[in-house]
XYZ file of C-alpha atoms in Angstrom:
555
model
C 47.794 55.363 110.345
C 45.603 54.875 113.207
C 42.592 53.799 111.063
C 44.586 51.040 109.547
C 44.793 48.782 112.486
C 40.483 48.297 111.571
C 41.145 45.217 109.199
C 43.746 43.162 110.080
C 46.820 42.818 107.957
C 47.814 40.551 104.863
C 47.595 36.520 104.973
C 44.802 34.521 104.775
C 41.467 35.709 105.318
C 38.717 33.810 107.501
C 36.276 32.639 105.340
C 33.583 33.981 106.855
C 34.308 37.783 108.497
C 33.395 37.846 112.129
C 30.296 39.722 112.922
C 31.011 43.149 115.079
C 28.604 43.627 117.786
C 26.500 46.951 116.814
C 27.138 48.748 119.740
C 30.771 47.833 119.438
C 30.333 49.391 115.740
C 28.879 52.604 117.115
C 31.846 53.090 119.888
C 32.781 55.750 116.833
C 36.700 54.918 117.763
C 38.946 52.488 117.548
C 39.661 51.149 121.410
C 42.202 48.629 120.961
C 44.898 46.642 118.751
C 46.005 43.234 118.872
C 49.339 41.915 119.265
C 49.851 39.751 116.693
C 51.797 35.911 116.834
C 53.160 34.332 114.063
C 52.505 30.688 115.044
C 49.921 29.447 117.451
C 50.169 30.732 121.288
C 53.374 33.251 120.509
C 51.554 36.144 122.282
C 52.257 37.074 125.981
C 49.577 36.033 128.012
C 47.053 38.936 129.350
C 48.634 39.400 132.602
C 52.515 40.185 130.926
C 51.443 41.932 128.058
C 48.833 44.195 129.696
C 51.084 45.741 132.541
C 49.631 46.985 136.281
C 46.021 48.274 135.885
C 45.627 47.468 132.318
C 42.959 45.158 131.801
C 43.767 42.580 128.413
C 42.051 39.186 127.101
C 43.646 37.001 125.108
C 41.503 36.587 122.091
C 43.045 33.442 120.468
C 46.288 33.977 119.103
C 46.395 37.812 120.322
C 45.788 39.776 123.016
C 43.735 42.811 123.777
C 44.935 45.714 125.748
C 42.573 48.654 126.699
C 43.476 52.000 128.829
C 40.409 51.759 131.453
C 37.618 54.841 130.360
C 35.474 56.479 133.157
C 34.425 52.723 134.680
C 36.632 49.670 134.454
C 33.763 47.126 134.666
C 32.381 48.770 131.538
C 35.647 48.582 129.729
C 36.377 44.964 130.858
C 32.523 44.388 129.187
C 33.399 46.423 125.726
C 36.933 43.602 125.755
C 34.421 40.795 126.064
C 32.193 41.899 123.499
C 35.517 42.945 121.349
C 36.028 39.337 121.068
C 33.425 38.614 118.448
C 35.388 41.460 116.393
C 38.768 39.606 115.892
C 39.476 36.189 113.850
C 41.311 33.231 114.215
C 44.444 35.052 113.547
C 44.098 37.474 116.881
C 43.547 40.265 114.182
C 40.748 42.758 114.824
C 38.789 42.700 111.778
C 35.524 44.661 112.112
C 35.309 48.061 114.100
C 35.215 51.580 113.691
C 38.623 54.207 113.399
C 39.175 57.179 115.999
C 36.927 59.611 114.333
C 36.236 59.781 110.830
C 34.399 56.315 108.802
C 34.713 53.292 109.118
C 38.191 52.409 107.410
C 38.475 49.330 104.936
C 42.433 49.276 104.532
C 44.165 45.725 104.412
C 47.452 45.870 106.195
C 49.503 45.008 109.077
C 50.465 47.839 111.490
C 54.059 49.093 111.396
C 56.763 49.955 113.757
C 55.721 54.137 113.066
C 52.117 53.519 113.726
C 52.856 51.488 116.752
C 55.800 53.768 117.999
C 52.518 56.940 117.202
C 50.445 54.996 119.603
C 52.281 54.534 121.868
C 54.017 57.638 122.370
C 50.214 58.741 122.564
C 50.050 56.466 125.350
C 52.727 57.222 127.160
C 53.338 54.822 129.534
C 53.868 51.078 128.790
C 57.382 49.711 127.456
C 57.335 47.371 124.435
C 59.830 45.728 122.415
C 59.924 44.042 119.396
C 61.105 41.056 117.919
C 61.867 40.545 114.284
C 61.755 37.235 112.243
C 61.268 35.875 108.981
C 58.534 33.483 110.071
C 58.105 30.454 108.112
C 55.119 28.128 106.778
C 54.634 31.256 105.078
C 54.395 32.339 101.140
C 57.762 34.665 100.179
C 55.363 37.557 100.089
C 54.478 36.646 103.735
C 58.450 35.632 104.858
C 59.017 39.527 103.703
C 56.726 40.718 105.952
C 57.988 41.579 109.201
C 55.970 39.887 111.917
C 55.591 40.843 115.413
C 56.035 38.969 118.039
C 55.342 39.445 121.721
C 54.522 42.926 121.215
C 53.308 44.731 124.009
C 50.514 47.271 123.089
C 49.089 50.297 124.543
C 45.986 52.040 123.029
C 45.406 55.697 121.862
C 43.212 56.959 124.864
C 39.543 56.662 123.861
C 37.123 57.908 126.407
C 34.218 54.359 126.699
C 31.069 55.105 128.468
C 28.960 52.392 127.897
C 24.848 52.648 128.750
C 22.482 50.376 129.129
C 22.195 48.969 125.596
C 25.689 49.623 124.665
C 28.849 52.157 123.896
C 27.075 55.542 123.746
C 28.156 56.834 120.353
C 27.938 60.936 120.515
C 30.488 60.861 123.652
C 33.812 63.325 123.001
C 36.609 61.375 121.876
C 40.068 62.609 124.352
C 42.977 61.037 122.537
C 45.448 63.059 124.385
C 44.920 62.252 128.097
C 48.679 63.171 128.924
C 49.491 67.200 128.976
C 52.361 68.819 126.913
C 53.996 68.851 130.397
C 54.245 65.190 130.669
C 57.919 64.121 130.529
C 59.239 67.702 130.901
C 61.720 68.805 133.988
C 58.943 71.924 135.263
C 59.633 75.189 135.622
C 56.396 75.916 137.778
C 56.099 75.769 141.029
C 54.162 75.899 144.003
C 53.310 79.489 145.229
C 51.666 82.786 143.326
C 52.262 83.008 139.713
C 51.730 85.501 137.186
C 49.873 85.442 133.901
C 49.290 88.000 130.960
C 45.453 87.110 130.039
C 42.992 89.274 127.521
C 45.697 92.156 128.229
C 46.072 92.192 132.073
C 48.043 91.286 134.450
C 46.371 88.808 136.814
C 47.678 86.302 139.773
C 46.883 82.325 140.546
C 47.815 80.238 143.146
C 49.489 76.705 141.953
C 50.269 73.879 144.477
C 52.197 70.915 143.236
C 51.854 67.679 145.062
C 54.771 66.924 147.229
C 56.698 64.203 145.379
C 55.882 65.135 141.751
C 56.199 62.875 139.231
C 56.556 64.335 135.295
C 55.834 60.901 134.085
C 52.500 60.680 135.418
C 49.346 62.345 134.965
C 47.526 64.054 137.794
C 44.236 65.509 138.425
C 43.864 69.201 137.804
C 41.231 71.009 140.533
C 40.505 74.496 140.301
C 38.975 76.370 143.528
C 37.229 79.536 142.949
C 36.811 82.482 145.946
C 33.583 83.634 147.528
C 32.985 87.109 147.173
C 34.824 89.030 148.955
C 37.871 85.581 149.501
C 40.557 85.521 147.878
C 43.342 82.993 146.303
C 44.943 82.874 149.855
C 41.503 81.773 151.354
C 41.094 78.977 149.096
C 44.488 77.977 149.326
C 44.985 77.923 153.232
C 41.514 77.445 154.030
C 42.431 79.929 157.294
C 38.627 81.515 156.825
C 37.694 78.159 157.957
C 40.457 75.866 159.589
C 43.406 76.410 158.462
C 44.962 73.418 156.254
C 41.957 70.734 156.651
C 39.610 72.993 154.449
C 42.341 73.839 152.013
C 40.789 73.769 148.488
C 37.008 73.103 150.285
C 38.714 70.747 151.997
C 40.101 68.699 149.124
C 43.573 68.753 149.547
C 44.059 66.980 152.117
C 41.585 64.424 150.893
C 43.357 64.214 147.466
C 46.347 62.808 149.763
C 49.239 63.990 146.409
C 47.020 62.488 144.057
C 46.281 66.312 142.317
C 47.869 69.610 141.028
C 45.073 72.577 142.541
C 44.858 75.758 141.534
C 43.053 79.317 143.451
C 42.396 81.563 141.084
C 42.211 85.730 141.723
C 39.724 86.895 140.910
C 39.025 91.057 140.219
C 37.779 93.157 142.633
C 37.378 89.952 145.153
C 34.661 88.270 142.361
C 33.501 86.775 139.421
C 31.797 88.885 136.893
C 33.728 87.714 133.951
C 33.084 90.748 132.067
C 33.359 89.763 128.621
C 34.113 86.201 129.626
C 37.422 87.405 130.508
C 37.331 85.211 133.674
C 36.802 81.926 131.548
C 39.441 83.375 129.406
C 41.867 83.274 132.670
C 40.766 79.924 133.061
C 41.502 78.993 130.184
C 44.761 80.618 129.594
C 45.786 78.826 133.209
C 45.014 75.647 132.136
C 47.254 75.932 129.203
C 50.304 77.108 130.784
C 49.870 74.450 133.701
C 49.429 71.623 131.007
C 52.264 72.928 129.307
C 54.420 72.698 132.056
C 53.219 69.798 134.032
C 51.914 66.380 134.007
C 47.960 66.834 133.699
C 45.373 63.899 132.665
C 43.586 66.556 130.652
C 40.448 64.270 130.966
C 40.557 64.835 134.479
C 39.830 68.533 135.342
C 37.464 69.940 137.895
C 36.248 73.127 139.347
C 34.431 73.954 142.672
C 33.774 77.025 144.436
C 31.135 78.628 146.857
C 28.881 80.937 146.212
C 30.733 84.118 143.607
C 32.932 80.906 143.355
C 30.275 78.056 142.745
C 28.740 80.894 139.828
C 32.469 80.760 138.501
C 32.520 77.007 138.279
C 28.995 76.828 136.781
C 29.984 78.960 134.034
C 32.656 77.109 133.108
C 30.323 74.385 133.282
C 27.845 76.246 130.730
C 30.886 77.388 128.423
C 33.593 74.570 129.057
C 31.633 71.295 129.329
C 34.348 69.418 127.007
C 37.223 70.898 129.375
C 36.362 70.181 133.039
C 34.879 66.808 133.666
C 33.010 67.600 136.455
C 31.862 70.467 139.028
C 30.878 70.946 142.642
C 28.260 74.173 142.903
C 28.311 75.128 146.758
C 25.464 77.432 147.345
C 25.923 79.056 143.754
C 23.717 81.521 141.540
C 23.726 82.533 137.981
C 26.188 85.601 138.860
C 29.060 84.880 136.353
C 27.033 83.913 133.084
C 25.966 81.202 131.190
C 27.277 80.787 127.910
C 26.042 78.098 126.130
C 24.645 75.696 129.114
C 23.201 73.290 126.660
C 25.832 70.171 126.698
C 26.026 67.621 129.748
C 28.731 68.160 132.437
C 28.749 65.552 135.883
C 27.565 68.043 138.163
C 27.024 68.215 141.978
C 25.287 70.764 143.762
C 25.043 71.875 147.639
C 22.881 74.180 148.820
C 21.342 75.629 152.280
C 17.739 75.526 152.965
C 17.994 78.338 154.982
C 20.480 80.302 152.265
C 19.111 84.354 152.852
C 21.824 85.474 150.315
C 21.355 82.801 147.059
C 18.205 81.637 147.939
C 18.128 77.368 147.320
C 15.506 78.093 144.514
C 17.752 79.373 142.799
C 20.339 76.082 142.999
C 17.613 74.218 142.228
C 17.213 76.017 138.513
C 20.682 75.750 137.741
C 20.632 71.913 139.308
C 17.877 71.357 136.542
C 19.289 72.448 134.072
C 21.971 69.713 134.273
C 19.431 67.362 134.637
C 18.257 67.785 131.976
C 21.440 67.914 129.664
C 22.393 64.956 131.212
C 19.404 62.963 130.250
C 18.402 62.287 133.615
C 14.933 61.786 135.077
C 13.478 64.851 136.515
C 12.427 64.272 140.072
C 11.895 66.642 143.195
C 14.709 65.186 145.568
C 14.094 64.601 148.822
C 15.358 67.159 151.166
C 15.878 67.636 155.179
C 13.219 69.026 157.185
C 14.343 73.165 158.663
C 15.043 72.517 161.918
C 17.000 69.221 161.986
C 20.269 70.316 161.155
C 20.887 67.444 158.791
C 21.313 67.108 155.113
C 20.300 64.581 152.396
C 22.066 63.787 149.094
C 20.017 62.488 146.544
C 21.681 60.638 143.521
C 19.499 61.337 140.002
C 18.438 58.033 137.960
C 18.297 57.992 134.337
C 21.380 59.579 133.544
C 23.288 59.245 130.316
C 26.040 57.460 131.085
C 29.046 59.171 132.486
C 26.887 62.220 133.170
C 25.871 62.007 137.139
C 23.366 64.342 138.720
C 23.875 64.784 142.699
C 21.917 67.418 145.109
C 22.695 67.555 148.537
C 20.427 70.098 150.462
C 21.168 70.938 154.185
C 19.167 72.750 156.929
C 21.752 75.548 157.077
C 22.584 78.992 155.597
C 24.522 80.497 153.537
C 27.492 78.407 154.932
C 30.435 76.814 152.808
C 31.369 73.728 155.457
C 28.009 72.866 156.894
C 28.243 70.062 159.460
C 25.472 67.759 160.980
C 23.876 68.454 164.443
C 25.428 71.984 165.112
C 25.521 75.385 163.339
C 28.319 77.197 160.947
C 31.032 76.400 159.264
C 33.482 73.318 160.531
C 36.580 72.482 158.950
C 36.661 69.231 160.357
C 33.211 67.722 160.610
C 31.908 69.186 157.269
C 30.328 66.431 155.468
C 31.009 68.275 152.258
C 34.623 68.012 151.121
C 34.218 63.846 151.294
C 30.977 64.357 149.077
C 32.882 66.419 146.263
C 36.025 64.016 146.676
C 34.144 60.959 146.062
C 31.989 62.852 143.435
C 35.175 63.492 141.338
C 37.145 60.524 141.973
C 34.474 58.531 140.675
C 35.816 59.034 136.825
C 38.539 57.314 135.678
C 41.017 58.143 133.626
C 41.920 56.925 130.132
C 45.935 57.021 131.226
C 45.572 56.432 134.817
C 48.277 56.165 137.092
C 49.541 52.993 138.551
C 46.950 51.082 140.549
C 48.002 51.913 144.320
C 49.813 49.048 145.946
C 47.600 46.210 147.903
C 48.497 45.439 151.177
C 49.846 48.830 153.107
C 46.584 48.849 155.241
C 44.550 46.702 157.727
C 40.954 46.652 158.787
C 39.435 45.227 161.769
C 35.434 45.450 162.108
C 33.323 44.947 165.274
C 29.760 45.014 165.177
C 27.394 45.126 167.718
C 23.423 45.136 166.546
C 20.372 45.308 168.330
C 17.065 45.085 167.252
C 16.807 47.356 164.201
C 20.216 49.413 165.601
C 24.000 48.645 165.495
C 27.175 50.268 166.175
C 30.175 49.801 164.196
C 34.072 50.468 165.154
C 36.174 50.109 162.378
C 39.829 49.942 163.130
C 42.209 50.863 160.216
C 46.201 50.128 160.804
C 49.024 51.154 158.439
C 50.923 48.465 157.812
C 52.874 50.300 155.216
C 56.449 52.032 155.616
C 55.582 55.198 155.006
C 53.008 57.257 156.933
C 49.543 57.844 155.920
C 48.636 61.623 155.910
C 45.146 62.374 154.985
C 42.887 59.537 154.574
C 39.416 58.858 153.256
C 38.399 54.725 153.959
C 35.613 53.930 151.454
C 33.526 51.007 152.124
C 29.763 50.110 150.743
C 27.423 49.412 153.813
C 24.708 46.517 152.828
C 21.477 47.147 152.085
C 18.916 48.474 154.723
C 21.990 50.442 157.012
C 22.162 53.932 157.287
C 24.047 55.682 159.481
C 22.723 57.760 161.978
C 25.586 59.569 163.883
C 29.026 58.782 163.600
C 32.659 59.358 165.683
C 36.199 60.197 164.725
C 35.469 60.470 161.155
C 33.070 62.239 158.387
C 30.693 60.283 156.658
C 29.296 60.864 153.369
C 26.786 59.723 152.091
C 25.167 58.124 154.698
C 24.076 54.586 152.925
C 25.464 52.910 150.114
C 28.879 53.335 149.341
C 30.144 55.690 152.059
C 33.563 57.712 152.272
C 35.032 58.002 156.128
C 37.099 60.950 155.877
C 39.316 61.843 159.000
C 39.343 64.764 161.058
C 42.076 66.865 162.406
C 43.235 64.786 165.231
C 43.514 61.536 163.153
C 44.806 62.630 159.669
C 48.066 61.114 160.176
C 48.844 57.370 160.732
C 51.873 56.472 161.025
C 53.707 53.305 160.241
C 52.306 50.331 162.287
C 49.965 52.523 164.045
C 46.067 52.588 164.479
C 43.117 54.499 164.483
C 39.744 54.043 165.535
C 36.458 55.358 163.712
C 33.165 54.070 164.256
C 29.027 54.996 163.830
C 25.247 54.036 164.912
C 23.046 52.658 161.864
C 19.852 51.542 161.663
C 19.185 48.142 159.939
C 16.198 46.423 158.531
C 17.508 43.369 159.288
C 20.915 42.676 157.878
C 24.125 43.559 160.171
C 26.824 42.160 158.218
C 29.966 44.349 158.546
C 30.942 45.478 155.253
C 33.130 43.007 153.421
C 35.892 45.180 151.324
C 37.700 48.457 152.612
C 39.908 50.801 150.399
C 42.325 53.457 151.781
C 42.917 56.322 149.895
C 42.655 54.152 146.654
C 44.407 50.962 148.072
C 42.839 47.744 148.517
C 43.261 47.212 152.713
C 43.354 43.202 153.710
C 40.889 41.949 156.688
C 41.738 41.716 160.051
């Protein structure tokens, strides 16, 4: 089946076989198939055969497509590299199966392993076209050719390091849930579950506008001790509706199905690991009933919560692709805690109830799963009410490390230059978003339309300060509710304070999240944001914007 695509089909063979690339070799599956032309120039050209967001090359007489993996640079590099793989007949003759060895079969693909792919896929049309193609031997006019064939690839998840494809990472060839396709019977409110024998209670919320056909994010928030499901939900313990799911609902602007687990007694204990059992058992009635990218699940919580989400990080590492661990301990277990999960951890300098050395342990550990390069990060001095975030080198690829420590508490929305919790100047939901939007997904949803926003930039420097006003219009015909405006400041800036927005983090590429007053632009209309950042010298104005995903044009 999916190991015969390796070789090619029938015909003539090149006289000498193309040499594979080694780390191309190692990839350990196969990543793409060629549409095949029976004369010269008969396939579609990249652009029509690949679709929106589907990056293809044409490699002679056929054309690669290949579902982006967790960074689309990297994949457009492993389709460059593919193109030693594949002869003068656009058929891919050297590289490895999905799983197993490395397959030798001679044969072209048929309409039932095509039809298997891409029902695995799950989202591009095709047709097909068939001919009795001549120039060819009878054996060859028997075979039916294809022609124009548009192509989608089983999801394969590519992470590609420094010297190549990294060969031990989990293959995910089902990226699209059970529930993909399916009218749902869930919906948004309380629901019930039988799990290890008892009766217990979630909270699901669907995005408004649902779509079965495509694949959403899946975010679990876990309680503090003493919260509950509502908490999470509502975010009323903090402000009500912007700090919804830590503050990530609003950020994921529809883009992701959340879920606020109950948890007994107001915590965590997972006695037994029954509480990773009602995890589990959540996950597969929600991906059995709705549209999940299952490569694309996440879990954050603070404190009882953040020891929840680190479990699952110890005991689930192949199931949730990332975690956020807000001022967390080692309360709910640790089962297993030897395989690398993205991880990002928060924690108070200050923290008199889970004391930051504590964070620090479990931060370690992760560092060291992930292969990164042990370091003692920077943090703020007590006192100055300001945090840092410190991004780990040396990670395997995939596999980030973040620590952001604050001068603070035991606090779950810390905010810059005051005390306590604020819903709307917390720095912290924009970290987690832009921690787990990072990773791609190997069936992602249609790139967001270009165009529906507008950005206007005025600088105004000084010596080695400058103050920027950023001015973002929706020029779309719908309104914009919930925004985060990412943009990568050049080298040498870093922001010092900062108006009408959060910022996070505060150099580099930095997400402007809105507050409470601003979260809603409507059609035509404007906001303003702006900050103070020092410079070492350069004061150029950032030169690309993106709103909630979408590409914004220059003003």
């Amino acid at each position: 089946m999916l190991q015969d695509f390796v070789d090619g089909g029938p015909g003539p063979r090149p006289r000498r076989r193309p040499r594979c690339p080694p780390e191309v070799r190692a990839a350990g599956y196969l990543i793409a198939v060629v549409g095949f032309g029976d004369a010269e120039g008969d396939c579609p050209e990249p652009a029509e055969a690949a679709g929106p967001g589907v990056p293809a090359a044409r490699l002679d007489h056929g054309v690669v497509l290949l579902v982006p993996g967790p960074d689309e640079a990297r994949t457009r590099q492993v389709i460059r590299r593919l193109t030693s793989c594949v002869d003068g007949r656009g058929r891919l003759v050297a590289g490895p199966p999905p799983g197993g060895r490395h397959s030798r079969q001679v044969r072209r693909p048929g309409a039932g392993d095509l039809a298997l792919l891409l029902r695995r896929a799950g989202r591009y049309r095709y047709r097909w076209e068939r001919s009795q193609p001549t120039g060819l031997s009878p054996t060859g006019r028997s075979q039916v050719m294809m022609r124009k064939v548009v192509v989608a690839v089983a999801a394969a998840l590519l992470v590609l390091g420094s010297g190549g494809i990294a060969a031990s990472e989990p293959m995910r060839t089902e990226a699209a849930s059970a529930g993909c396709g399916k009218a749902p019977t869930l919906t948004s409110g309380t629901r019930t579950i039988q799990t290890s024998g008892k009766s217990r209670n979630y909270i699901l919320r669907i995005p408004d506008g649902y779509d079965r056909t495509r694949p959403y994010r899946l975010i679990f928030g876990f309680h503090w001790l003493g919260g509950s499901s509502t908490d999470v939900d509502t975010g009323r313990t903090v402000q009500t509706g912007a700090w919804a799911y830590y503050g990530l609902q609003r950020l994921a602007n529809n883009s992701a199905i959340f879920v606020a687990p109950q948890g007994f007694n107001n915590g965590w204990a997972n006695s037994g690991g029954e509480d990773v059992t009602f995890t589990d058992d959540i996950i597969r009635q929600v991906q059995g009933d709705l549209c999940v990218d299952t490569t694309q699940l996440f879990s954050v919580g603070f404190s009882y919560g953040a020891a929840m989400s680190y479990s699952l990080a110890c005991s689930r590492p192949t199931v949730f692709r990332a975690v956020a661990i807000q001022s967390g301990g080692v309360l709910s277990g640790c089962n297993g805690g030897t395989q690398p999960v993205a991880y990002l951890g928060v924690h108070g300098l200050r923290d008199n109830v889970l004391n930051i050395s504590g964070g620090r342990s479990m931060r370690d550990r992760f560092v060291r799963n992930n292969g990164c390069t042990a370091q003692n990060p920077p943090e703020p001095a007590q006192g100055s009410l300001t945090h840092r975030v410190t991004s780990y080198a040396g990670c395997r690829a995939g596999y980030p490390v973040q620590w952001a420590a604050f001068d603070e508490g035991h606090i779950a929305a810390p905010q810059d230059g005051a005390t306590g919790d604020s819903g709307s100047r917390t720095w912290v939901p924009a970290l987690v978003w832009q921690f787990f939007s990072q990773f791609g997904s190997t069936t992602p949803p249609d790139d967001p339309p270009p165009g529906t926003c507008r950005v206007g930039v005025a600088v105004s420097a000084w010596n080695t300060g400058l103050t920027e006003n950023i001015t973002i219009t929706n020029t779309g015909s719908a309104a914009v509710k919930g925004w985060s405006l990412v943009f990568t400041l050049p080298g040498g800036q870093t922001i010092t304070s900062g108006w009408s927005a959060g910022y996070a983090p505060l150099s580099g590429q930095v997400t402007a999240s809105n507050v409470a007053y601003n979260a809603e632009i409507a059609p035509g209309a404007s906001t303003t944001i702006g900050f103070q950042a020092n410079h070492t010298g350069n004061t150029a104005a950032p030169t690309s914007f993106t709103l909630n995903g979408a590409a914004c044009t220059l003003a």
